[in-house]
Coordinates of C-alpha atoms in Angstrom, one line a residue:
X1430 CA 85.7 13.9 -8.5
X1431 CA 88.0 12.0 -10.9
X1432 CA 90.7 14.1 -12.4
X1433 CA 92.2 12.4 -15.4
X1434 CA 95.5 13.6 -16.7
X1435 CA 95.0 15.0 -20.2
X1436 CA 95.4 18.7 -20.6
X1437 CA 98.7 20.5 -20.6
X1438 CA 98.8 21.4 -16.9
X1439 CA 97.9 17.9 -15.8
X1440 CA 100.0 15.8 -18.2
X1441 CA 103.4 14.3 -17.5
X1442 CA 105.9 16.8 -18.8
X1443 CA 109.7 16.8 -19.1
X1444 CA 111.9 19.8 -19.0
X1445 CA 115.6 20.1 -20.1
X1446 CA 118.1 22.7 -21.2
X1447 CA 120.1 22.8 -24.4
X1448 CA 122.2 25.3 -26.3
X1449 CA 120.7 27.3 -29.1
X1450 CA 122.6 27.9 -32.3
X1451 CA 123.7 31.5 -33.1
X1452 CA 121.3 31.6 -36.0
X1453 CA 118.3 30.4 -33.9
X1454 CA 119.3 32.7 -31.1
X1455 CA 119.4 35.7 -33.5
X1456 CA 115.9 34.7 -34.9
X1457 CA 114.5 34.5 -31.4
X1458 CA 115.8 37.8 -30.3
X1459 CA 114.5 39.5 -33.5
X1460 CA 111.0 38.0 -32.9
X1461 CA 111.0 39.5 -29.4
X1462 CA 112.2 42.9 -30.6
X1463 CA 109.4 42.9 -33.2
X1464 CA 106.8 42.0 -30.6
X1465 CA 107.8 44.6 -28.0
X1466 CA 108.3 47.3 -30.6
X1467 CA 104.5 47.7 -30.7
X1468 CA 103.0 48.3 -27.2
X1469 CA 99.5 47.1 -28.4
X1470 CA 101.0 43.6 -28.8
X1471 CA 101.1 43.2 -25.0
X1472 CA 97.3 43.2 -24.9
X1473 CA 97.3 40.3 -27.4
X1474 CA 98.9 38.1 -24.7
X1475 CA 95.7 38.1 -22.7
X1476 CA 92.6 36.3 -24.0
X1477 CA 89.2 37.9 -24.0
X1478 CA 87.2 36.9 -21.0
X1479 CA 83.6 35.6 -21.8
X1480 CA 82.4 36.5 -18.3
X1481 CA 81.4 39.9 -16.8
X1482 CA 83.1 39.8 -13.5
X1483 CA 84.4 42.7 -11.3
X1484 CA 87.3 40.6 -10.1
X1485 CA 88.2 39.1 -13.5
X1486 CA 92.0 38.5 -13.6
X1487 CA 92.1 38.7 -17.4
X1488 CA 90.5 42.2 -17.4
X1489 CA 92.9 43.2 -14.7
X1490 CA 95.8 42.1 -16.8
X1491 CA 94.6 44.0 -19.8
X1492 CA 94.2 47.2 -17.8
X1493 CA 97.7 46.9 -16.3
X1494 CA 99.4 46.1 -19.6
X1495 CA 97.6 49.0 -21.4
X1496 CA 99.3 51.4 -19.0
X1497 CA 102.9 50.2 -19.4
X1498 CA 105.4 50.4 -22.2
X1499 CA 109.1 50.5 -22.9
X1500 CA 111.8 49.7 -20.3
X1501 CA 109.1 49.7 -17.6
X1502 CA 108.0 46.3 -19.0
X1503 CA 111.3 44.8 -17.8
X1504 CA 110.5 45.9 -14.2
X1505 CA 107.6 43.4 -14.2
X1506 CA 110.2 40.6 -13.8
X1507 CA 110.1 41.2 -10.0
X1508 CA 106.3 40.7 -9.9
X1509 CA 104.9 38.0 -7.6
X1510 CA 102.4 37.3 -10.4
X1511 CA 103.8 34.6 -12.7
X1512 CA 102.3 35.9 -15.9
X1513 CA 103.5 39.5 -15.4
X1514 CA 106.9 38.2 -14.2
X1515 CA 107.2 36.1 -17.4
X1516 CA 106.6 39.2 -19.5
X1517 CA 109.2 41.2 -17.6
X1518 CA 111.8 38.3 -17.9
X1519 CA 111.1 38.0 -21.6
X1520 CA 111.6 41.7 -22.1
X1521 CA 115.0 41.5 -20.3
X1522 CA 116.0 38.6 -22.6
X1523 CA 115.3 40.9 -25.5
X1524 CA 117.3 43.8 -23.9
X1525 CA 120.3 41.5 -23.3
X1526 CA 120.2 40.3 -26.9
X1527 CA 121.4 37.0 -25.6
X1528 CA 119.6 33.7 -25.2
X1529 CA 122.2 31.0 -25.8
X1530 CA 120.5 28.5 -23.4
X1531 CA 117.1 27.2 -24.4
X1532 CA 114.7 25.4 -22.1
X1533 CA 112.7 22.6 -23.8
X1534 CA 109.4 21.3 -22.4
X1535 CA 108.2 17.9 -23.8
X1536 CA 104.4 17.4 -23.6
X1537 CA 102.0 14.8 -25.1
X1538 CA 101.1 17.5 -27.6
X1539 CA 104.7 18.3 -28.8
X1540 CA 107.8 20.1 -27.7
X1541 CA 107.9 23.8 -26.8
X1542 CA 111.1 25.9 -26.2
X1543 CA 111.7 29.0 -24.2
X1544 CA 114.6 31.2 -23.0
X1545 CA 115.3 30.3 -19.4
X1546 CA 115.8 33.4 -17.2
X1547 CA 115.1 34.1 -13.5
X1548 CA 112.8 32.0 -11.3
X1549 CA 109.6 32.4 -13.3
X1550 CA 107.6 29.2 -13.9
X1551 CA 109.0 27.7 -17.1
X1552 CA 105.6 26.8 -18.3
X1553 CA 104.4 30.4 -18.1
X1554 CA 107.6 31.6 -19.7
X1555 CA 107.1 29.2 -22.6
X1556 CA 103.6 30.5 -23.1
X1557 CA 104.5 34.2 -23.1
X1558 CA 107.5 33.6 -25.5
X1559 CA 105.4 31.5 -27.9
X1560 CA 102.7 34.1 -28.2
X1561 CA 102.1 33.3 -31.9
X1562 CA 101.2 29.7 -31.3
X1563 CA 97.5 28.9 -30.8
X1564 CA 98.5 26.0 -28.6
X1565 CA 101.4 27.2 -26.5
X1566 CA 100.2 30.7 -25.8
X1567 CA 97.7 29.2 -23.3
X1568 CA 100.6 28.2 -21.1
X1569 CA 101.0 31.8 -20.1
X1570 CA 98.1 31.1 -17.7
X1571 CA 99.0 27.6 -16.6
X1572 CA 99.7 28.8 -13.1
X1573 CA 96.5 30.9 -13.0
X1574 CA 94.5 27.9 -14.2
X1575 CA 95.8 25.8 -11.3
X1576 CA 95.4 28.5 -8.6
X1577 CA 92.3 30.4 -9.6
X1578 CA 90.5 27.6 -11.5
X1579 CA 90.1 29.7 -14.7
X1580 CA 89.8 28.2 -18.2
X1581 CA 91.6 29.3 -21.3
X1582 CA 90.6 28.4 -24.9
X1583 CA 92.7 29.0 -28.0
X1584 CA 92.2 28.2 -31.7
X1585 CA 93.0 29.8 -35.0
X1586 CA 90.4 32.5 -34.8
X1587 CA 89.7 32.6 -31.0
X1588 CA 91.6 33.4 -27.9
X1589 CA 89.1 33.5 -25.1
X1590 CA 88.9 32.6 -21.4
X1591 CA 86.5 32.3 -18.5
X1592 CA 87.3 33.4 -15.0
X1593 CA 84.3 31.4 -13.8
X1594 CA 85.3 28.1 -15.5
X1595 CA 82.5 28.3 -18.1
X1596 CA 82.8 26.2 -21.3
X1597 CA 83.7 27.7 -24.7
X1598 CA 81.0 28.5 -27.3
X1599 CA 80.2 26.1 -30.1
X1600 CA 81.9 28.4 -32.7
X1601 CA 85.2 27.9 -30.9
X1602 CA 84.9 24.1 -30.9
X1603 CA 84.1 24.1 -34.6
X1604 CA 87.1 26.4 -35.3
X1605 CA 89.4 24.1 -33.3
X1606 CA 88.3 21.1 -35.3
X1607 CA 88.4 22.8 -38.6
X1608 CA 91.9 24.1 -37.9
X1609 CA 93.1 20.5 -37.4
X1610 CA 91.7 19.5 -40.8
X1611 CA 89.6 16.6 -39.7
X1612 CA 88.3 14.5 -42.6
X1613 CA 85.2 12.8 -41.1
X1614 CA 83.5 15.8 -39.5
X1615 CA 79.8 16.6 -40.1
X1616 CA 77.6 19.2 -38.3
X1617 CA 73.9 19.7 -37.7
X1618 CA 72.0 22.0 -35.4
X1619 CA 72.1 19.6 -32.5
X1620 CA 75.5 18.1 -32.5
X1621 CA 79.0 17.8 -34.0
X1622 CA 79.6 14.3 -35.5
X1623 CA 82.7 12.3 -36.3
X1624 CA 82.5 9.1 -38.3
X1625 CA 79.3 7.3 -39.5
X1626 CA 79.0 3.8 -38.2
X1627 CA 79.5 1.4 -35.3
X1628 CA 78.8 2.1 -31.6
X1629 CA 79.4 5.6 -30.5
X1630 CA 80.0 7.9 -27.5
X1631 CA 78.9 11.4 -26.7
X1632 CA 81.3 14.1 -25.5
X1633 CA 79.4 16.8 -23.7
X1634 CA 81.2 20.1 -23.2
X1635 CA 79.8 22.0 -20.3
X1636 CA 76.5 20.2 -20.8
X1637 CA 75.9 22.5 -23.7
X1638 CA 77.8 21.2 -26.7
X1639 CA 77.4 17.6 -27.8
X1640 CA 79.9 15.8 -29.9
X1641 CA 79.1 12.3 -31.2
X1642 CA 82.1 10.1 -32.0
X1643 CA 81.4 6.9 -33.9
X1644 CA 83.6 3.9 -33.6
X1645 CA 84.8 4.2 -37.2
X1646 CA 86.1 7.7 -36.7
X1647 CA 89.8 8.2 -37.4
X1648 CA 90.0 11.7 -35.8
X1649 CA 91.6 11.9 -32.4
X1650 CA 88.8 14.1 -31.1
X1651 CA 89.8 14.3 -27.4
X1652 CA 93.4 15.1 -28.4
X1653 CA 92.2 17.9 -30.6
X1654 CA 90.0 19.3 -27.8
X1655 CA 92.7 19.2 -25.2
X1656 CA 95.3 20.8 -27.5
X1657 CA 93.0 23.9 -27.6
X1658 CA 91.8 24.0 -23.9
X1659 CA 93.6 24.7 -20.7
X1660 CA 91.3 23.8 -17.8
X1661 CA 91.8 22.9 -14.2
X1662 CA 89.8 19.7 -14.3
X1663 CA 88.9 18.0 -17.6
X1664 CA 86.1 16.0 -16.1
X1665 CA 84.3 19.2 -15.1
X1666 CA 84.5 20.5 -18.6
X1667 CA 84.1 17.4 -20.7
X1668 CA 81.7 14.6 -19.7
X1669 CA 81.6 11.3 -21.6
X1670 CA 78.6 9.1 -22.2
X1671 CA 78.6 5.7 -24.0
X1672 CA 74.9 4.8 -24.8
X1673 CA 75.6 1.1 -25.4
X1674 CA 73.7 -1.0 -22.9
X1675 CA 73.2 2.0 -20.7
X1676 CA 70.0 0.5 -19.3
X1677 CA 72.1 -2.3 -17.9
X1678 CA 74.9 -0.1 -16.6
X1679 CA 76.0 3.5 -17.3
X1680 CA 79.4 3.0 -15.6
X1681 CA 82.6 3.9 -17.4
X1682 CA 85.6 2.3 -15.6
X1683 CA 88.1 4.9 -14.4
X1684 CA 90.9 3.1 -16.1
X1685 CA 89.4 3.4 -19.5
X1686 CA 88.4 7.0 -19.0
X1687 CA 91.9 8.0 -17.9
X1688 CA 93.5 6.1 -20.8
X1689 CA 91.2 7.8 -23.3
X1690 CA 91.6 11.3 -21.9
X1691 CA 95.4 10.9 -21.7
X1692 CA 95.6 9.7 -25.3
X1693 CA 96.6 6.1 -24.5
X1694 CA 93.3 4.8 -26.1
X1695 CA 91.8 5.7 -29.4
X1696 CA 88.1 6.3 -29.5
X1697 CA 87.2 3.0 -31.2
X1698 CA 89.2 1.0 -28.5
X1699 CA 87.7 3.1 -25.7
X1700 CA 84.2 2.5 -27.0
X1701 CA 84.9 -1.2 -27.5
X1702 CA 86.4 -1.6 -24.0
X1703 CA 83.4 0.1 -22.3
X1704 CA 81.0 -2.0 -24.4
X1705 CA 82.8 -5.3 -23.5
X1706 CA 82.7 -4.3 -19.8
X1707 CA 79.0 -3.7 -19.9
X1708 CA 78.4 -6.9 -21.8
X1709 CA 80.0 -8.8 -19.0
X1710 CA 77.8 -7.0 -16.5
X1711 CA 74.7 -8.0 -18.6
X1712 CA 75.8 -11.6 -18.9
X1713 CA 76.4 -11.8 -15.1
X1714 CA 72.8 -10.7 -14.6
X1715 CA 71.5 -13.6 -16.8
X1716 CA 70.7 -11.5 -19.8
X1717 CA 71.0 -12.5 -23.5
X1718 CA 72.5 -9.9 -25.9
X1719 CA 71.9 -9.6 -29.6
X1720 CA 73.1 -6.6 -31.6
X1721 CA 73.1 -4.5 -28.5
X1722 CA 69.5 -5.5 -27.6
X1723 CA 68.8 -7.1 -24.2
X1724 CA 66.6 -10.2 -23.8
X1725 CA 65.4 -11.6 -20.5
X1726 CA 64.3 -15.0 -22.0
X1727 CA 65.8 -17.5 -24.3
X1728 CA 62.6 -17.8 -26.4
X1729 CA 62.6 -14.1 -27.2
X1730 CA 66.3 -14.2 -28.0
X1731 CA 66.1 -17.3 -30.2
X1732 CA 63.0 -15.9 -32.0
X1733 CA 65.1 -13.2 -33.5
X1734 CA 67.2 -15.8 -35.5
X1735 CA 65.2 -19.1 -35.8
X1736 CA 61.7 -20.2 -36.7
X1737 CA 59.5 -21.4 -33.9
X1738 CA 60.3 -25.1 -34.4
X1739 CA 64.1 -24.6 -34.3
X1740 CA 63.8 -22.2 -31.4
X1741 CA 61.9 -24.9 -29.4
X1742 CA 64.7 -27.4 -30.1
X1743 CA 67.6 -25.0 -29.1
X1744 CA 65.9 -23.4 -26.1
X1745 CA 66.9 -26.0 -23.5
X1746 CA 70.5 -26.2 -24.8
X1747 CA 70.9 -22.4 -24.6
X1748 CA 69.5 -22.4 -21.1
X1749 CA 72.0 -25.1 -20.1
X1750 CA 74.8 -23.1 -21.7
X1751 CA 73.8 -19.8 -20.0
X1752 CA 73.6 -16.2 -21.3
X1753 CA 75.5 -15.3 -24.5
X1754 CA 76.3 -12.2 -26.4
X1755 CA 76.2 -12.0 -30.2
X1756 CA 77.0 -8.9 -32.2
X1757 CA 75.0 -9.7 -35.3
X1758 CA 71.8 -11.7 -36.0
X1759 CA 73.7 -14.9 -37.0
X1760 CA 72.3 -18.3 -36.4
X1761 CA 75.7 -19.7 -37.3
X1762 CA 77.4 -17.8 -34.5
X1763 CA 75.0 -19.0 -31.9
X1764 CA 75.3 -22.6 -33.1
X1765 CA 79.1 -22.3 -33.0
X1766 CA 78.8 -21.5 -29.3
X1767 CA 76.5 -24.4 -28.6
X1768 CA 78.1 -26.9 -31.0
X1769 CA 81.1 -28.2 -28.9
X1770 CA 78.9 -29.3 -26.0
X1771 CA 75.5 -29.9 -27.6
X1772 CA 76.1 -30.4 -31.4
X1773 CA 75.2 -34.1 -31.6
X1774 CA 72.2 -33.7 -29.4
X1775 CA 71.0 -30.9 -31.6
X1776 CA 71.5 -32.9 -34.7
X1777 CA 69.5 -35.8 -33.2
X1778 CA 66.6 -33.5 -32.6
X1779 CA 66.8 -31.9 -36.0
X1780 CA 66.9 -35.4 -37.7
X1781 CA 65.1 -37.9 -35.4
X1782 CA 64.5 -40.4 -38.2
X1783 CA 68.1 -40.9 -39.1
X1784 CA 70.3 -43.6 -37.5
X1785 CA 71.7 -41.8 -34.5
X1786 CA 75.0 -43.6 -34.8
X1787 CA 75.6 -42.0 -38.2
X1788 CA 75.3 -38.5 -36.8
X1789 CA 78.7 -36.9 -36.2
X1790 CA 79.6 -33.3 -35.5
X1791 CA 82.6 -31.8 -37.1
X1792 CA 84.7 -28.7 -36.7
X1793 CA 83.5 -25.8 -38.8
X1794 CA 80.3 -24.1 -39.7
X1795 CA 77.3 -26.0 -38.0
X1796 CA 74.8 -24.6 -40.5
X1797 CA 76.8 -26.2 -43.3
X1798 CA 76.8 -29.5 -41.5
X1799 CA 73.0 -29.3 -41.0
X1800 CA 72.5 -28.3 -44.6
X1801 CA 74.6 -31.2 -45.8
X1802 CA 72.6 -33.7 -43.8
X1803 CA 69.3 -32.2 -45.2
X1804 CA 70.7 -32.4 -48.7
X1805 CA 71.6 -36.0 -48.3
X1806 CA 68.1 -36.8 -47.0
X1807 CA 66.6 -34.9 -49.9
X1808 CA 68.9 -36.7 -52.4
X1809 CA 68.1 -40.1 -50.9
X1810 CA 64.4 -39.4 -51.2
X1811 CA 64.8 -38.2 -54.8
X1812 CA 66.9 -41.1 -55.8
X1813 CA 64.4 -43.6 -54.4
X1814 CA 61.8 -42.2 -56.8
X1815 CA 63.6 -43.9 -59.8
X1816 CA 62.0 -47.3 -60.1
X1817 CA 62.1 -47.8 -63.9
X1818 CA 63.8 -51.1 -65.1
X1819 CA 66.6 -50.7 -67.7
X1820 CA 65.9 -52.0 -71.2
X1821 CA 69.6 -52.3 -72.3
X1822 CA 73.1 -52.1 -70.8
X1823 CA 73.4 -48.4 -72.0
X1824 CA 70.0 -47.5 -70.5
X1825 CA 71.1 -49.1 -67.2
X1826 CA 74.0 -46.7 -67.2
X1827 CA 71.7 -43.8 -68.0
X1828 CA 69.4 -44.8 -65.1
X1829 CA 72.3 -45.2 -62.7
X1830 CA 73.7 -41.8 -63.7
X1831 CA 70.3 -40.2 -62.9
X1832 CA 70.3 -41.8 -59.5
X1833 CA 73.8 -40.6 -58.8
X1834 CA 72.9 -37.1 -59.9
X1835 CA 70.0 -37.1 -57.5
X1836 CA 72.1 -38.6 -54.7
X1837 CA 75.5 -36.7 -54.9
X1838 CA 75.0 -33.9 -57.4
X1839 CA 76.2 -33.2 -60.9
X1840 CA 79.9 -32.6 -60.5
X1841 CA 80.5 -35.7 -58.3
X1842 CA 78.4 -37.8 -60.6
X1843 CA 80.4 -36.7 -63.7
X1844 CA 83.7 -37.4 -62.0
X1845 CA 82.5 -40.9 -61.1
X1846 CA 81.4 -41.8 -64.6
X1847 CA 84.1 -40.1 -66.6
X1848 CA 86.4 -43.1 -66.4
X1849 CA 83.9 -45.1 -68.5
X1850 CA 84.1 -42.6 -71.5
X1851 CA 85.1 -44.7 -74.5
X1852 CA 83.3 -47.9 -73.3
X1853 CA 80.7 -47.5 -76.0
X1854 CA 79.6 -45.0 -78.5
X1855 CA 76.1 -44.7 -76.9
X1856 CA 77.6 -44.1 -73.4
X1857 CA 79.8 -41.4 -74.8
X1858 CA 76.7 -39.6 -76.2
X1859 CA 74.9 -40.0 -72.8
X1860 CA 77.8 -38.7 -70.9
X1861 CA 78.2 -35.8 -73.3
X1862 CA 74.5 -35.0 -72.9
X1863 CA 74.9 -34.8 -69.1
X1864 CA 77.8 -32.3 -69.5
X1865 CA 75.6 -30.1 -71.7
X1866 CA 72.5 -30.4 -69.3
X1867 CA 74.7 -29.5 -66.3
X1868 CA 76.7 -26.7 -68.1
X1869 CA 79.8 -28.8 -67.3
X1870 CA 81.3 -28.9 -70.8
X1871 CA 85.0 -29.2 -70.6
X1872 CA 87.9 -28.9 -73.1
X1873 CA 87.8 -32.7 -73.6
X1874 CA 85.4 -32.6 -76.6
X1875 CA 88.2 -34.2 -78.6
X1876 CA 87.3 -37.4 -76.8
X1877 CA 83.9 -37.5 -78.6
X1878 CA 83.2 -38.1 -82.3
X1879 CA 81.0 -35.6 -84.1
X1880 CA 78.3 -38.3 -84.4
X1881 CA 78.4 -38.9 -80.6
X1882 CA 78.2 -35.2 -79.9
X1883 CA 75.2 -34.8 -82.3
X1884 CA 73.3 -37.5 -80.5
X1885 CA 74.3 -36.1 -77.2
X1886 CA 72.8 -32.7 -78.2
X1887 CA 69.5 -34.6 -78.9
X1888 CA 69.6 -36.5 -75.6
X1889 CA 70.3 -33.4 -73.6
X1890 CA 66.8 -32.0 -73.9
X1891 CA 65.3 -35.1 -72.3
X1892 CA 68.0 -35.3 -69.6
X1893 CA 67.4 -31.7 -68.6
X1894 CA 63.7 -32.6 -68.0
X1895 CA 64.6 -35.7 -66.1
X1896 CA 67.0 -34.1 -63.6
X1897 CA 64.6 -31.3 -62.9
X1898 CA 61.9 -33.7 -61.8
X1899 CA 61.3 -34.6 -58.1
X1900 CA 58.3 -36.8 -58.3
X1901 CA 57.2 -40.2 -59.6
X1902 CA 56.8 -38.8 -63.2
X1903 CA 60.5 -39.1 -63.5
X1904 CA 60.1 -42.7 -64.5
X1905 CA 57.9 -41.9 -67.4
X1906 CA 60.4 -39.3 -68.6
X1907 CA 63.2 -41.8 -68.4
X1908 CA 61.2 -44.3 -70.5
X1909 CA 60.8 -41.7 -73.2
X1910 CA 64.6 -41.9 -73.8
X1911 CA 64.0 -45.4 -75.4
X1912 CA 63.6 -43.6 -78.7
X1913 CA 67.2 -42.6 -78.6
X1914 CA 68.9 -44.9 -76.2
X1915 CA 68.8 -48.5 -77.6

C-alpha cells in the first residue's frame, strides 16, 4: 500500500533548540500554572473516542488522569507511555519555574515550540504543551498513532479520535473547512464542493464523505484536511479519484499522488497532470479526444466540428497524422495540427477549381486563410457580374469603383481611389457618395465643396443599392445613375 508523506507524523520535520527570552519564559510558565491549577484540564488533553472498545487507549487515559492530581502528576515523567511521560515532564517544568531552552519543530504546517526536558519524544511533548492549539495538540498522540494505528481529529469545535482507525464524521470535516475560512466552499446533501468549473477530482474520506474539488478552486483542500488529521496512513483514510478519461485508465501515478498529498502540487496542477497522463494513454491506444470525450473513429470525431463534406476531405489527413487530443470543439485547433504537413493538400481539395500553383499556406489561423480564399472567389464572381459599358469618363470611374468594391472590399477600394480626389467635381461627388454608403466618412470633408457634397448625398442612395446587389440586375442599377452622372 502506498504511504504518501503528508500528515504530521509522516512529513519531513526539523528540530532544533534555541533560548527563550525571559518574558516568553515567564508567559510559558504562567500558562502551565493556569492549566495544572484545574485538575479537570487534564482530561481535555485526551480526545473523545468515537468507538466503543474495551481496550480503547483514549478511555484508559481518561480514567487514569481522572484519578491523579497535584504533585503526583509529576511522577508520570517516569512512565514508559510517551503521552503520560510528556504530561509528567511538563508538570515538572512548571514546578521548576524554569524553561530557558526551547525546542522548535519545523513542519510543513508551521513551527511549534516546546520546553525540552527528559527523554520524552519531542513531538509528544510539543503536543501536550500546546494543548490550546487545534493543530498541535494532536501531536500528543503522534507516538500512539504510529504504534497502535489510532487516528486523531482536531478542529475548532471537535477533538475526537478512533482507536479502530475509523474516519471522522461529516460535521467534523465541515468544521475544519469553515475554521480555515475557505471562500469557494459549497455543500449539499451528497458532497462538499470546492470551486465551480474545469475538470475535478473526488476526495473520499473513509468511503463515506465525498469532497469534489474543481480545477478552478483556490483552496488548498488536502493541506486543510491534513492539518486537522493525525492518521497512520493517509491513503487508508483519504482516497482520490479523478474521473477524467477513467474509462481509458483509472491510474493515478504515484509521483503525482505523493506530490499532491505532501503539498508540492496544487489541486489544479495535480488534476492537469493526471489528465495529461491519461490523454497520453488514450492516444497510445489510437483514440481521438475532444473535450474529454473519446472517439474510436476519425469520422465520428470530425463530425463534431465539421459538416459532412469537410469531414470527408479531412478524414484521410487525420488518419495519416494519427490520434489527436483537443480540449474544445475548435475546427481551427484541429486544422492548426494538420496544417504544417497537409495544409496545401487540404486547400487544393477545398478549392479544386483554383490554379493549384496559386495556393499557398501561411503561418497563422488556417480558418482565416480558407475564408480569405473563399472571399476572393466570391468577390471575383461578383465583380464579373458588372458588364455595363461606361457612358462617360466619370461613369467609367464609377463602374471601376463598383468592381473594386466587389473585389477587394470598401476600405481598400476607398484607399485606392482617394488619390484621385480633386480630379473632377463629379468624381469628388462620386467618391463622397461611396464614403457615405460605406459609413466611411472621414474628417476630410473640407476637401469637398458644398455642391459636391449635396450631389454626393443624392448619389449615395443609388450606390447603396448597387453595392448590395449580387446578381445581373446590378447592371440595370448602374445605368440608372445616368440621371446624375454625366
